[in-house]
């Protein structure tokens, strides 16, 4: 997985295992007879000299060949337009972008995650694609992913690539615990019950908890915010049930005490060390297990992620492409943003690194259904089968991170026994409401 997939969800991260692209992989979508390519970007724009500045997050040097190849192809198809690519570290993108906008020297096309996108949208710094992009351009993406950056009737980004966690488990430990390796858990409650049996029979832990409290509550069925975006809905029986369930994992010793607040690196280390039976993270981490613990890798089976609730959706760590309002070339910038995220571009990218596409046609390509029998190949197929259930959690409000911060802080206190679940939800709801009222008052 790419470092750029970083977000509040720690389940999919780490660029260290990303492979350097081997060159142009597959981009076979031909232009159709109307003068548009297969993704919907048009080639009949007025020919004039336009220089577009394109900023990305943490893609260089591993993906220089891919990005430069796509830029060259675009420039060849659009005479008079040149694209200058600049890659920035994840931690510096937001501040550098705000500084450039304030200085009147904004880039034209920028790669952001959903959180950053909503932050910039709150400052009226991004183009509303529902107004300025064409229906043909917007229609190529999965609607839930396109709407991840929707605020009211506006949407501020074309979705790009993303990651989904898959469920990896150690067949040997399952058998030692008397569990059927052919029956992985479908829900998190089944995962807990299996973990209890694993602990009783083997002394090992079934899993570690890599949580994202806001997203987890959302995917567990807690609405969190009213439809009109004016009221926080957190202190509910459904939220209390989920909070108590999580707290019980810690209190009953189902998960390691030091796993609270841990990231995917912690879980991977424990899994490859044979100390836990399962790993719920991005398929990219399998390469690390294969290198560091071949015996564990040889016993690894892969299945679909257990859902927070049966039939529910899954968190996508989505990366987006936006056009700042300060760009002097909205039409050309939107066209390039649509091009770099179109079916052909995304499919080629997915053949370079283990990511998933946000476009419907690319996700349906046989590449995602035909693979070998090794765990990594199976993980790719399973993750691709979940794309239609993928959503990038968002409240759909401006300054979302400020509103969610009390929940993050309260959740950690609850897990460590510093607040009861009831007190945590009541306090977090009140503090989140204050933040939301302040945000709405500024609108």
Coordinates of C-alpha atoms in Angstrom, one line a residue:
X1 CA 0.0 0.0 0.0
X2 CA 1.1 3.5 -0.7
X3 CA 2.1 5.9 2.1
X4 CA -0.4 8.3 0.5
X5 CA -3.2 6.1 1.8
X6 CA -2.6 7.5 5.3
X7 CA -5.7 8.7 7.1
X8 CA -7.3 8.4 10.5
X9 CA -7.8 4.7 9.6
X10 CA -4.5 3.0 10.5
X11 CA -5.5 -0.3 8.8
X12 CA -3.9 0.4 5.5
X13 CA -0.5 2.1 5.4
X14 CA 3.2 1.8 4.8
X15 CA 5.1 2.5 1.6
X16 CA 8.0 0.4 2.5
X17 CA 6.6 -2.7 0.8
X18 CA 5.5 -0.9 -2.4
X19 CA 7.2 -2.2 -5.5
X20 CA 8.9 0.1 -8.0
X21 CA 6.8 0.1 -11.2
X22 CA 8.3 -2.0 -14.0
X23 CA 7.1 0.3 -16.7
X24 CA 3.9 0.7 -18.7
X25 CA 1.7 -2.2 -17.6
X26 CA -1.5 -2.2 -19.4
X27 CA -3.5 0.7 -20.7
X28 CA -5.5 -0.6 -23.6
X29 CA -8.6 1.5 -23.6
X30 CA -8.8 3.1 -27.0
X31 CA -10.4 6.3 -28.0
X32 CA -14.0 6.0 -29.1
X33 CA -15.5 7.5 -32.2
X34 CA -16.7 10.6 -30.6
X35 CA -13.2 11.9 -29.8
X36 CA -13.3 11.0 -26.1
X37 CA -11.2 8.4 -24.4
X38 CA -12.9 5.5 -22.6
X39 CA -13.0 7.4 -19.3
X40 CA -14.9 10.4 -20.6
X41 CA -12.2 13.1 -20.9
X42 CA -12.5 15.0 -24.1
X43 CA -9.8 15.7 -26.6
X44 CA -11.6 18.6 -28.5
X45 CA -10.7 21.3 -26.0
X46 CA -9.3 24.5 -27.5
X47 CA -5.6 24.1 -28.3
X48 CA -3.6 26.7 -26.4
X49 CA -0.5 26.9 -24.3
X50 CA -1.4 25.8 -20.8
X51 CA 1.0 24.7 -18.1
X52 CA -0.6 22.6 -15.3
X53 CA 1.1 22.1 -12.0
X54 CA 0.2 18.7 -10.5
X55 CA 1.0 17.9 -6.8
X56 CA 0.9 14.4 -5.3
X57 CA 1.6 12.8 -1.9
X58 CA 4.5 10.4 -1.4
X59 CA 4.5 8.8 -4.8
X60 CA 8.1 9.5 -5.8
X61 CA 10.5 7.8 -6.4
X62 CA 8.7 4.5 -6.4
X63 CA 6.1 5.5 -9.0
X64 CA 8.1 7.9 -11.1
X65 CA 7.8 5.7 -14.2
X66 CA 4.0 5.4 -13.9
X67 CA 3.2 9.0 -13.2
X68 CA 5.7 10.3 -15.8
X69 CA 4.3 7.8 -18.3
X70 CA 0.7 9.0 -17.8
X71 CA 1.7 12.6 -18.0
X72 CA 3.5 12.0 -21.3
X73 CA 0.5 10.2 -22.7
X74 CA -1.8 13.1 -21.7
X75 CA 0.5 15.7 -23.2
X76 CA 0.8 13.7 -26.4
X77 CA -3.1 13.6 -26.7
X78 CA -3.5 17.3 -25.7
X79 CA -1.0 19.4 -27.7
X80 CA -0.4 22.8 -26.1
X81 CA -0.8 21.5 -22.6
X82 CA 2.2 20.6 -20.4
X83 CA 2.1 19.1 -16.9
X84 CA 4.7 19.7 -14.2
X85 CA 4.7 17.1 -11.5
X86 CA 5.7 17.8 -7.9
X87 CA 5.6 15.2 -5.2
X88 CA 5.5 16.2 -1.5
X89 CA 5.7 14.2 1.8
X90 CA 2.4 13.4 3.4
X91 CA 3.0 15.5 6.5
X92 CA 3.7 18.7 4.6
X93 CA 1.1 18.7 1.8
X94 CA -1.8 20.5 3.5
X95 CA 0.4 23.4 4.9
X96 CA 2.3 23.8 1.6
X97 CA -1.0 23.9 -0.4
X98 CA -2.5 26.5 1.9
X99 CA 0.6 28.6 1.8
X100 CA 0.7 28.5 -2.0
X101 CA -3.0 29.4 -2.3
X102 CA -2.5 32.3 0.1
X103 CA 0.5 33.5 -2.0
X104 CA -1.6 33.4 -5.2
X105 CA 0.6 30.6 -6.7
X106 CA -1.7 27.7 -6.4
X107 CA -1.1 24.4 -8.2
X108 CA -3.8 23.3 -10.7
X109 CA -4.4 19.6 -9.7
X110 CA -3.6 18.2 -6.3
X111 CA -3.7 14.7 -4.7
X112 CA -5.3 14.8 -1.2
X113 CA -7.0 12.4 1.2
X114 CA -10.7 12.9 2.0
X115 CA -9.9 14.6 5.3
X116 CA -7.6 17.2 3.7
X117 CA -10.1 17.6 0.9
X118 CA -12.9 18.5 3.3
X119 CA -10.6 20.8 5.2
X120 CA -9.8 22.7 2.1
X121 CA -13.4 22.7 0.9
X122 CA -14.3 24.4 4.2
X123 CA -12.0 27.3 3.2
X124 CA -13.7 27.6 -0.2
X125 CA -10.4 26.6 -1.7
X126 CA -11.6 23.8 -4.1
X127 CA -13.6 23.7 -7.3
X128 CA -17.1 22.2 -6.9
X129 CA -17.0 19.4 -9.5
X130 CA -20.8 19.0 -9.4
X131 CA -20.9 22.4 -11.0
X132 CA -17.8 22.5 -13.2
X133 CA -17.1 18.9 -14.3
X134 CA -19.3 17.2 -16.9
X135 CA -21.7 14.3 -16.1
X136 CA -19.6 12.1 -18.4
X137 CA -16.5 12.9 -16.2
X138 CA -18.3 12.3 -12.9
X139 CA -20.1 9.1 -13.9
X140 CA -17.1 6.8 -14.2
X141 CA -16.7 6.4 -10.4
X142 CA -18.5 4.4 -7.8
X143 CA -21.1 6.8 -6.4
X144 CA -20.3 6.2 -2.8
X145 CA -16.7 7.0 -3.4
X146 CA -17.4 10.0 -5.5
X147 CA -19.7 11.3 -2.8
X148 CA -17.1 10.9 -0.1
X149 CA -16.2 14.6 -0.5
X150 CA -19.8 15.8 -0.8
X151 CA -20.9 18.8 1.2
X152 CA -24.5 19.7 0.6
X153 CA -25.0 19.7 -3.1
X154 CA -21.3 20.1 -3.9
X155 CA -18.6 17.6 -4.4
X156 CA -14.9 18.5 -4.4
X157 CA -12.8 15.6 -5.7
X158 CA -12.5 12.8 -8.2
X159 CA -11.8 9.7 -6.1
X160 CA -8.5 8.0 -7.0
X161 CA -7.0 4.8 -5.5
X162 CA -7.7 3.2 -2.1
X163 CA -7.1 0.3 0.1
X164 CA -9.3 -2.2 1.9
X165 CA -8.4 -4.5 4.7
X166 CA -8.7 -8.3 4.2
X167 CA -8.9 -11.0 6.9
X168 CA -5.7 -13.1 7.1
X169 CA -5.5 -15.9 9.6
X170 CA -3.0 -18.7 10.6
X171 CA -4.4 -22.1 9.7
X172 CA -2.1 -23.9 12.1
X173 CA -3.3 -21.8 15.1
X174 CA -7.0 -22.3 14.1
X175 CA -6.5 -26.0 14.0
X176 CA -4.7 -26.1 17.3
X177 CA -7.6 -24.2 18.8
X178 CA -10.1 -26.7 17.4
X179 CA -11.6 -24.3 14.9
X180 CA -12.4 -25.0 11.3
X181 CA -10.0 -23.0 9.1
X182 CA -12.7 -23.2 6.3
X183 CA -15.1 -21.2 8.4
X184 CA -13.5 -17.7 9.1
X185 CA -15.7 -15.2 11.0
X186 CA -18.3 -13.2 9.1
X187 CA -19.0 -10.6 11.8
X188 CA -16.8 -9.0 14.5
X189 CA -18.9 -10.9 17.1
X190 CA -17.9 -14.2 15.5
X191 CA -14.3 -13.0 15.5
X192 CA -14.5 -12.3 19.2
X193 CA -15.9 -15.8 20.0
X194 CA -13.2 -17.4 17.9
X195 CA -10.6 -15.3 19.7
X196 CA -11.9 -16.5 23.1
X197 CA -11.5 -20.1 22.0
X198 CA -8.1 -19.5 20.6
X199 CA -6.9 -18.0 23.9
X200 CA -8.4 -20.8 26.0
X201 CA -6.9 -23.6 23.8
X202 CA -3.6 -22.2 22.8
X203 CA -2.8 -19.3 25.1
X204 CA -2.4 -17.0 22.1
X205 CA -4.5 -14.0 21.2
X206 CA -7.0 -14.2 18.4
X207 CA -6.5 -10.6 17.2
X208 CA -5.4 -7.1 18.0
X209 CA -7.7 -4.1 17.7
X210 CA -6.7 -1.5 15.1
X211 CA -9.6 0.9 15.6
X212 CA -10.9 4.1 14.1
X213 CA -13.7 5.0 16.5
X214 CA -15.7 7.4 14.3
X215 CA -15.6 5.1 11.2
X216 CA -16.2 2.0 13.3
X217 CA -19.3 3.5 14.9
X218 CA -20.6 4.6 11.5
X219 CA -20.1 1.2 10.0
X220 CA -21.7 -0.4 13.0
X221 CA -24.9 1.4 12.2
X222 CA -24.6 4.5 14.4
X223 CA -25.7 7.6 12.4
X224 CA -23.5 10.1 14.3
X225 CA -25.0 13.2 12.7
X226 CA -28.5 14.3 11.6
X227 CA -29.5 14.6 8.0
X228 CA -29.4 18.4 8.1
X229 CA -25.9 18.3 9.6
X230 CA -26.9 20.3 12.7
X231 CA -27.1 17.7 15.5
X232 CA -24.6 15.1 16.7
X233 CA -26.2 11.7 17.4
X234 CA -23.7 9.7 19.5
X235 CA -25.2 9.0 22.9
X236 CA -27.5 6.2 21.6
X237 CA -28.2 2.6 22.6
X238 CA -26.5 1.4 19.4
X239 CA -23.4 3.4 20.1
X240 CA -23.3 2.2 23.7
X241 CA -23.6 -1.4 22.6
X242 CA -20.6 -1.0 20.3
X243 CA -18.6 0.9 22.9
X244 CA -19.2 -1.8 25.5
X245 CA -18.3 -4.5 23.1
X246 CA -15.0 -2.9 22.4
X247 CA -14.3 -2.3 26.1
X248 CA -15.1 -5.9 26.9
X249 CA -12.2 -7.0 24.6
X250 CA -9.8 -5.1 26.8
X251 CA -11.4 -6.0 30.1
X252 CA -11.8 -9.7 29.4
X253 CA -8.3 -10.1 28.1
X254 CA -9.5 -11.0 24.6
X255 CA -6.9 -8.6 23.1
X256 CA -3.4 -7.7 24.4
X257 CA -3.4 -4.8 26.8
X258 CA -0.7 -3.0 24.8
X259 CA -2.7 -3.2 21.6
X260 CA -5.0 -0.3 22.4
X261 CA -4.2 2.5 20.1
X262 CA -1.7 0.3 18.2
X263 CA -1.3 0.6 14.4
X264 CA -1.0 -2.0 11.7
X265 CA 2.7 -2.4 12.2
X266 CA 2.1 -3.7 15.8
X267 CA -0.4 -6.2 14.5
X268 CA 1.8 -7.4 11.7
X269 CA 4.7 -7.9 14.0
X270 CA 2.6 -10.0 16.4
X271 CA 1.1 -12.0 13.5
X272 CA 4.4 -12.8 11.8
X273 CA 5.8 -13.7 15.2
X274 CA 3.1 -16.3 15.7
X275 CA 1.7 -14.5 18.7
X276 CA -1.7 -13.8 17.3
X277 CA -3.9 -15.9 15.0
X278 CA -5.3 -13.2 12.7
X279 CA -4.4 -10.0 10.9
X280 CA -7.0 -7.5 9.6
X281 CA -5.1 -5.1 7.4
X282 CA -4.1 -4.2 3.8
X283 CA -3.0 -7.1 1.6
X284 CA 0.3 -5.3 1.1
X285 CA 1.4 -6.4 4.6
X286 CA 1.5 -10.0 3.4
X287 CA 4.7 -9.3 1.5
X288 CA 6.3 -8.4 4.8
X289 CA 5.1 -11.6 6.4
X290 CA 6.4 -13.6 3.5
X291 CA 9.8 -12.0 3.8
X292 CA 10.2 -12.1 7.6
X293 CA 8.2 -15.3 8.5
X294 CA 7.9 -17.7 5.6
X295 CA 6.5 -20.5 7.9
X296 CA 3.7 -18.2 9.0
X297 CA 3.1 -17.1 5.5
X298 CA 2.8 -20.7 4.4
X299 CA 0.0 -21.2 6.9
X300 CA -1.8 -18.0 6.0
X301 CA -5.3 -18.2 4.6
X302 CA -7.2 -15.1 3.4
X303 CA -10.9 -14.3 3.6
X304 CA -13.3 -11.3 3.4
X305 CA -13.1 -8.9 6.3
X306 CA -15.7 -9.5 9.1
X307 CA -18.3 -6.7 9.0
X308 CA -19.1 -4.5 11.9
X309 CA -22.7 -5.6 11.2
X310 CA -23.8 -8.3 8.9
X311 CA -24.0 -7.1 5.3
X312 CA -22.4 -3.8 6.2
X313 CA -19.9 -1.6 4.3
X314 CA -16.2 -1.4 4.7
X315 CA -13.8 1.5 5.3
X316 CA -11.9 2.6 2.2
X317 CA -8.7 4.7 2.8
X318 CA -9.4 6.8 -0.2
X319 CA -7.1 9.2 -2.0
X320 CA -8.6 12.0 -4.1
X321 CA -7.6 14.4 -6.8
X322 CA -8.9 18.0 -6.5
X323 CA -8.7 21.3 -8.4
X324 CA -8.0 24.4 -6.3
X325 CA -10.2 27.4 -7.1
X326 CA -7.1 29.5 -7.5
X327 CA -6.1 27.6 -10.6
X328 CA -6.3 29.8 -13.6
X329 CA -7.1 26.8 -15.8
X330 CA -10.2 25.1 -14.4
X331 CA -11.4 23.3 -17.5
X332 CA -7.9 21.9 -18.4
X333 CA -7.2 21.1 -14.7
X334 CA -10.5 19.2 -14.4
X335 CA -9.8 17.3 -17.6
X336 CA -6.4 16.2 -16.4
X337 CA -7.7 15.3 -12.9
X338 CA -10.3 13.2 -14.6
X339 CA -7.6 11.6 -16.9
X340 CA -5.2 10.6 -14.1
X341 CA -8.1 8.9 -12.3
X342 CA -9.9 7.4 -15.3
X343 CA -10.3 3.7 -16.0
X344 CA -7.2 3.3 -18.0
X345 CA -5.0 5.2 -15.6
X346 CA -6.3 3.4 -12.5
X347 CA -6.1 0.0 -14.0
X348 CA -2.5 0.6 -15.0
X349 CA -1.7 1.8 -11.5
X350 CA -3.2 -1.2 -9.9
X351 CA -1.0 -3.4 -12.0
X352 CA 2.0 -1.6 -10.6
X353 CA 1.1 -1.7 -6.9
X354 CA -1.5 -3.5 -4.7
X355 CA -4.3 -0.9 -4.7
X356 CA -7.9 -0.8 -5.7
X357 CA -9.6 1.5 -8.3
X358 CA -12.5 3.9 -7.7
X359 CA -13.9 3.5 -11.2
X360 CA -16.5 1.0 -12.1
X361 CA -15.0 -0.2 -15.4
X362 CA -11.5 -0.7 -14.0
X363 CA -12.8 -2.6 -11.0
X364 CA -14.6 -5.0 -13.3
X365 CA -11.4 -5.9 -15.3
X366 CA -10.4 -9.6 -15.3
X367 CA -7.1 -8.5 -13.6
X368 CA -9.1 -8.5 -10.3
X369 CA -10.6 -11.9 -10.7
X370 CA -7.8 -14.0 -12.2
X371 CA -4.8 -14.7 -10.0
X372 CA -2.7 -17.5 -8.5
X373 CA -3.3 -19.6 -5.4
X374 CA -0.8 -17.8 -3.1
X375 CA -2.2 -15.6 -0.3
X376 CA -1.3 -12.3 -1.9
X377 CA -3.1 -13.2 -5.1
X378 CA -6.1 -14.4 -3.2
X379 CA -6.1 -11.2 -1.1
X380 CA -6.2 -9.1 -4.2
X381 CA -9.2 -11.0 -5.5
X382 CA -11.0 -10.8 -2.2
X383 CA -10.3 -7.1 -1.7
X384 CA -11.6 -6.4 -5.3
X385 CA -14.8 -8.2 -4.5
X386 CA -15.5 -5.8 -1.7
X387 CA -15.1 -2.6 -3.8
X388 CA -18.9 -2.2 -4.2
X389 CA -19.2 -2.1 -0.4
X390 CA -16.5 0.4 0.1
X391 CA -17.1 3.9 1.6
X392 CA -14.7 6.5 2.9
X393 CA -16.3 7.5 6.1
X394 CA -17.1 11.2 6.4
X395 CA -19.6 13.3 8.3
X396 CA -20.0 15.4 5.3
X397 CA -19.2 18.7 7.1
X398 CA -16.6 21.3 7.1
X399 CA -13.7 21.1 9.7
X400 CA -14.7 17.5 10.4
X401 CA -11.5 16.7 12.2
X402 CA -12.3 19.3 14.9
X403 CA -15.7 17.9 15.4
X404 CA -14.5 14.3 15.7
X405 CA -11.5 15.0 18.0
X406 CA -13.5 14.6 21.3
X407 CA -14.6 11.2 20.2
X408 CA -11.0 10.1 19.5
X409 CA -9.8 11.3 22.8
X410 CA -12.7 10.0 24.8
X411 CA -12.5 6.5 23.2
X412 CA -8.9 6.1 24.3
X413 CA -9.9 7.1 27.9
X414 CA -12.7 4.6 27.9
X415 CA -10.6 1.7 26.7
X416 CA -8.0 2.5 29.4
X417 CA -10.7 2.6 32.1
X418 CA -10.5 6.4 32.7
X419 CA -14.2 6.8 31.6
X420 CA -17.1 4.5 31.5
X421 CA -18.7 3.9 28.0
X422 CA -21.8 5.9 29.2
X423 CA -19.8 8.8 30.4
X424 CA -17.6 8.8 27.3
X425 CA -20.5 8.9 24.9
X426 CA -22.3 11.7 26.8
X427 CA -19.2 13.8 27.1
X428 CA -18.1 13.3 23.6
X429 CA -21.5 14.1 22.2
X430 CA -21.7 17.4 24.1
X431 CA -18.2 18.4 23.1
X432 CA -18.7 17.4 19.5
X433 CA -22.0 19.4 19.4
X434 CA -20.1 22.5 20.6
X435 CA -17.6 22.1 17.8
X436 CA -20.4 21.5 15.2
X437 CA -22.3 24.6 16.3
X438 CA -19.1 26.6 15.9
X439 CA -18.6 25.2 12.4
X440 CA -22.2 25.9 11.4
X441 CA -22.1 29.4 12.8
X442 CA -19.1 30.2 10.5
X443 CA -21.0 29.1 7.4

